[in-house]
Coordinates of C-alpha atoms in Angstrom, one line a residue:
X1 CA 25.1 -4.0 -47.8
X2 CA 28.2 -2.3 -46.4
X3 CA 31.1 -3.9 -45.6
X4 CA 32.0 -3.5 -41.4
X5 CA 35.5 -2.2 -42.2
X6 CA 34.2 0.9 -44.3
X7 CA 32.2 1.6 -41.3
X8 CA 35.1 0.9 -38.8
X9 CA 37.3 2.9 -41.0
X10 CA 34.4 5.8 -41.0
X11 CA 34.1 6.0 -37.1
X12 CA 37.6 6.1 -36.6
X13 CA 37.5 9.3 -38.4
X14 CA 38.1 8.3 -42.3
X15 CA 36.4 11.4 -43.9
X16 CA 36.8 9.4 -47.3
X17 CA 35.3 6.1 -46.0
X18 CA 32.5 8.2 -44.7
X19 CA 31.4 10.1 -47.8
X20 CA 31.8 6.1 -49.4
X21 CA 29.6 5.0 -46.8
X22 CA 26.9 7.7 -47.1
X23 CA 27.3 6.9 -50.6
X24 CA 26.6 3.6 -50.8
X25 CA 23.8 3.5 -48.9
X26 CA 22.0 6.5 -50.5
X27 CA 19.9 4.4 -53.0
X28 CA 18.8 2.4 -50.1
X29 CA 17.7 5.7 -47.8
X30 CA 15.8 6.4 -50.5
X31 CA 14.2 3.8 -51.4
X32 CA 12.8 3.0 -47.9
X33 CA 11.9 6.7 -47.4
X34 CA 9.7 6.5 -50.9
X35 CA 7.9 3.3 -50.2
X36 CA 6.7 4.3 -46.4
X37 CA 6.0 7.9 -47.1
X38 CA 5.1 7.6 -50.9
X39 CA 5.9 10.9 -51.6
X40 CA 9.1 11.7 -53.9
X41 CA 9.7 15.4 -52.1
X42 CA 9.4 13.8 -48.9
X43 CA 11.1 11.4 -49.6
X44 CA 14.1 13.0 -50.4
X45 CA 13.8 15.7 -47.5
X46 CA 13.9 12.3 -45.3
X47 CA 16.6 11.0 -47.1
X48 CA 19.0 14.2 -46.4
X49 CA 18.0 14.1 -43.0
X50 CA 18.2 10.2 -42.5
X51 CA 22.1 10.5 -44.1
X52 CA 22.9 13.7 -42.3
X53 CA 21.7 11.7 -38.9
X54 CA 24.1 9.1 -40.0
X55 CA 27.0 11.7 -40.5
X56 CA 26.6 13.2 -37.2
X57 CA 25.7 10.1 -35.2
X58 CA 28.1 7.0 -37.1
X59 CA 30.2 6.9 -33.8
X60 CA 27.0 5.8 -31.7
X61 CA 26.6 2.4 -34.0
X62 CA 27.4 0.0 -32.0
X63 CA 28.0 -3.7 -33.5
X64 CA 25.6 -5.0 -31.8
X65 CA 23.5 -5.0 -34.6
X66 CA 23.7 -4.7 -38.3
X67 CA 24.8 -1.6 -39.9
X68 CA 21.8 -1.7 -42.7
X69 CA 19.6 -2.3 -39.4
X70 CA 21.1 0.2 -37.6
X71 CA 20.3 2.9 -41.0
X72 CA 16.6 1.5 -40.9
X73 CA 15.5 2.7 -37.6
X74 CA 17.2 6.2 -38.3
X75 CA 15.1 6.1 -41.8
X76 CA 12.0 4.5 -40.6
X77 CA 12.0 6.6 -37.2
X78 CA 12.5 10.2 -39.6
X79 CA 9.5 9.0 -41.7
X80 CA 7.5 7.9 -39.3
X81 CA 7.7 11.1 -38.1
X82 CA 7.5 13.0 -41.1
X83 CA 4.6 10.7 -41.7
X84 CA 2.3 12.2 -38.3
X85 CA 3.3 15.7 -38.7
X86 CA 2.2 15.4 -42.3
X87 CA -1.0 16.7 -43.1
X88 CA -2.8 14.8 -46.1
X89 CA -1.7 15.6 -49.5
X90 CA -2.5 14.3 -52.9
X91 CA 0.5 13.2 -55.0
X92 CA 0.5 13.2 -58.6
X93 CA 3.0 10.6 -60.0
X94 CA 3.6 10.3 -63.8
X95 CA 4.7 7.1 -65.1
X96 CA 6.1 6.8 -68.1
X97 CA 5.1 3.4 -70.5
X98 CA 7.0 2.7 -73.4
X99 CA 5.6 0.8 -75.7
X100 CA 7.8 -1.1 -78.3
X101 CA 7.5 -3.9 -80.4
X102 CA 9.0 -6.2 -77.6
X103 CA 6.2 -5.2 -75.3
X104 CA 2.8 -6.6 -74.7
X105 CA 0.6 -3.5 -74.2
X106 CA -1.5 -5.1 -72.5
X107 CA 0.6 -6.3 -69.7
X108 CA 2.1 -3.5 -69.4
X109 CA -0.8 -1.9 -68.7
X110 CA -1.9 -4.8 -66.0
X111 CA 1.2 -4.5 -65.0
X112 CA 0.6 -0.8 -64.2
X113 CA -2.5 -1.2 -62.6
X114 CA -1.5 -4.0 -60.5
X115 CA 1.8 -1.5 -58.7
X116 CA -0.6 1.0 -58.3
X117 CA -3.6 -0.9 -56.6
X118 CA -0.4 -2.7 -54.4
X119 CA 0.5 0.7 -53.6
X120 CA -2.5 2.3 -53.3
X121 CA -3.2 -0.6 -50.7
X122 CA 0.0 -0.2 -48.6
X123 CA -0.7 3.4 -48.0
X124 CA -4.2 2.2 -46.6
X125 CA -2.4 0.2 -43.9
X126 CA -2.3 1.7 -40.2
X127 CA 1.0 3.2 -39.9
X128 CA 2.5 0.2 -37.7
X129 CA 1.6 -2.5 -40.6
X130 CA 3.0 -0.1 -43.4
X131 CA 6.3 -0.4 -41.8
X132 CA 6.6 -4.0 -40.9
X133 CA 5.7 -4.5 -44.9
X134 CA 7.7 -2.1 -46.3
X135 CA 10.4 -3.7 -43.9
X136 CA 9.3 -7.3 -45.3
X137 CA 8.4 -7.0 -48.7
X138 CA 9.8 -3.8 -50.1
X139 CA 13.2 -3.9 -48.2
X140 CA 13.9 -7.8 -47.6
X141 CA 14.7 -7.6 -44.0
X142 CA 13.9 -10.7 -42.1
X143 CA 11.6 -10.7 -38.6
X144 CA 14.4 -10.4 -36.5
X145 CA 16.0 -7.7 -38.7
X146 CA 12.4 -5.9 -38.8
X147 CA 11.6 -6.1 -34.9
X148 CA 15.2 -4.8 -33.9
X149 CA 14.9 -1.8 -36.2
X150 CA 11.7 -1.0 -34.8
X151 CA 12.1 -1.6 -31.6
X152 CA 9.6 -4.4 -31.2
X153 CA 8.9 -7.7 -30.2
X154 CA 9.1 -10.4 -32.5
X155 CA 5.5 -11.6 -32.3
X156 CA 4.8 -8.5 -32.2
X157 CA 6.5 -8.4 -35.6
X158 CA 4.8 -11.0 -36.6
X159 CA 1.5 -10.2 -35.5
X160 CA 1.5 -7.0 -37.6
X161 CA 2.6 -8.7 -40.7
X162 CA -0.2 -11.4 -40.3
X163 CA -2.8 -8.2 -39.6
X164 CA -1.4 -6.6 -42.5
X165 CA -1.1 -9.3 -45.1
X166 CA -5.3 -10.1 -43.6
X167 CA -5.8 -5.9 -44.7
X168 CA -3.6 -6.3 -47.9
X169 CA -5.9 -8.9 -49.5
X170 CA -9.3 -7.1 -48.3
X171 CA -7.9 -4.7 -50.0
X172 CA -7.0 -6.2 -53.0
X173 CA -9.5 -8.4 -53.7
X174 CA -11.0 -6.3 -56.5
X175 CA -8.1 -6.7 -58.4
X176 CA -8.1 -10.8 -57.1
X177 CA -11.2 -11.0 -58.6
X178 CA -10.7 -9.6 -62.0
X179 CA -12.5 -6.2 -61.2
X180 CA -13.2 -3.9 -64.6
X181 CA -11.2 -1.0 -64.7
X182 CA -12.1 1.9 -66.2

C-alpha cells in the first residue's frame, strides 16, 4: 500500500511526504468508507475526516502494526460511528450501462442485478458482520489484518465471518435459485 519510508519521512515532519501519503491512500479511504456506509455523501464526509484524523494523528502510528491497518481502524471506527448516529435514509444510486456491440445485454444486466442484490445483502448484515466482510471481501485484508483493525479476537474474527457468510447466503438465495425479476 504505502511504502514505510513515506510514512517515516511524514512523521518526521516531511510536509511533502505527507500530502503524498494522504494522497495515496485517498482512493482507499474511500473506498472502505463507501462499501460499509453505502452512501456516496457519507462517504466522502468520512473520508475527509478519516484523512484529516490521519494528518493530525500520523505521529501516534506506531510500527507495530501495518500502516494500511493502522488507516482501517481510523476509517472503520469514523464509519461505524457515522453509521449509529445515522438515522435511516434511502439512497438513490444511478448506474450507468453502456451498451455496445462488444457487450452482452443480457449479462450486463445480470450482472447489474447480481452487485445490487450483493449489496443490498451486505447492508442487511448486523453492523459487526458488515465490517469483518467489507474487511474480507471488499478490502482483502487477512483475519489477522481484520481482528487487529478492529480490535478483536481472532475467533472472534472468524466467528463473524462464518455468521455472516451463514446471513449472506440466506440472503441470497433468491438470486441462487434463479428467482424472476421483475
Amino acid at each position: 500500500m504505502v511504502a514505510p519510508e513515506l510514512v517515516r519521512s511524514a512523521q518526521a515532519g516531511d510536509r511533502d511526504a505527507l500530502i503524498t501519503l494522504l494522497r495515496e491512500i485517498e482512493s482507499h479511504v474511500y473506498r472502505t468508507a463507501y462499501y460499509i456506509l453505502n452512501n456516496e455523501q457519507d462517504a466522502l464526509d468520512a473520508s475527509q475526516e478519516a484523512l484529516l484524523r490521519i494528518y493530525t494523528k500520523i505521529n501516534s502510528y506506531e510500527e507495530k502494526a501495518l500502516f494500511k491497518t493502522w488507516v482501517q481502524r481510523i476509517v472503520t471506527n469514523i464509519c461505524i460511528d457515522k453509521f449509529r448516529k445515522a438515522k435511516p435514509t434511502v439512497s438513490i444510486d444511478e448506474h450507468d450501462m453502456t451498451f455496445t456491440a462488444e457487450h452482452n445485454v443480457e449479462y450486463e444486466i445480470m450482472t447489474g442485478y447480481l452487485a445490487k442484490d450483493i449489496r443490498e445483502a451486505i447492508d442487511k448484515l448486523p453492523e459487526h458482520h458488515r465490517s469483518v466482510v467489507v474487511l474480507r471481501y471488499l478490502q482483502d485484508f487477512s483475519y489477522h489484518e481484520i481482528a487487529e483493525s478492529l480490535n478483536l479476537p481472532l475467533n472472534t474474527v472468524k466467528s463473524y465471518l462464518f455468521r455472516a457468510r451463514q446471513q449472506l447466503q440466506s440472503l441470497l438465495q433468491d438470486y441462487q435459485k434463479g428467482g424472476v425479476r421483475g
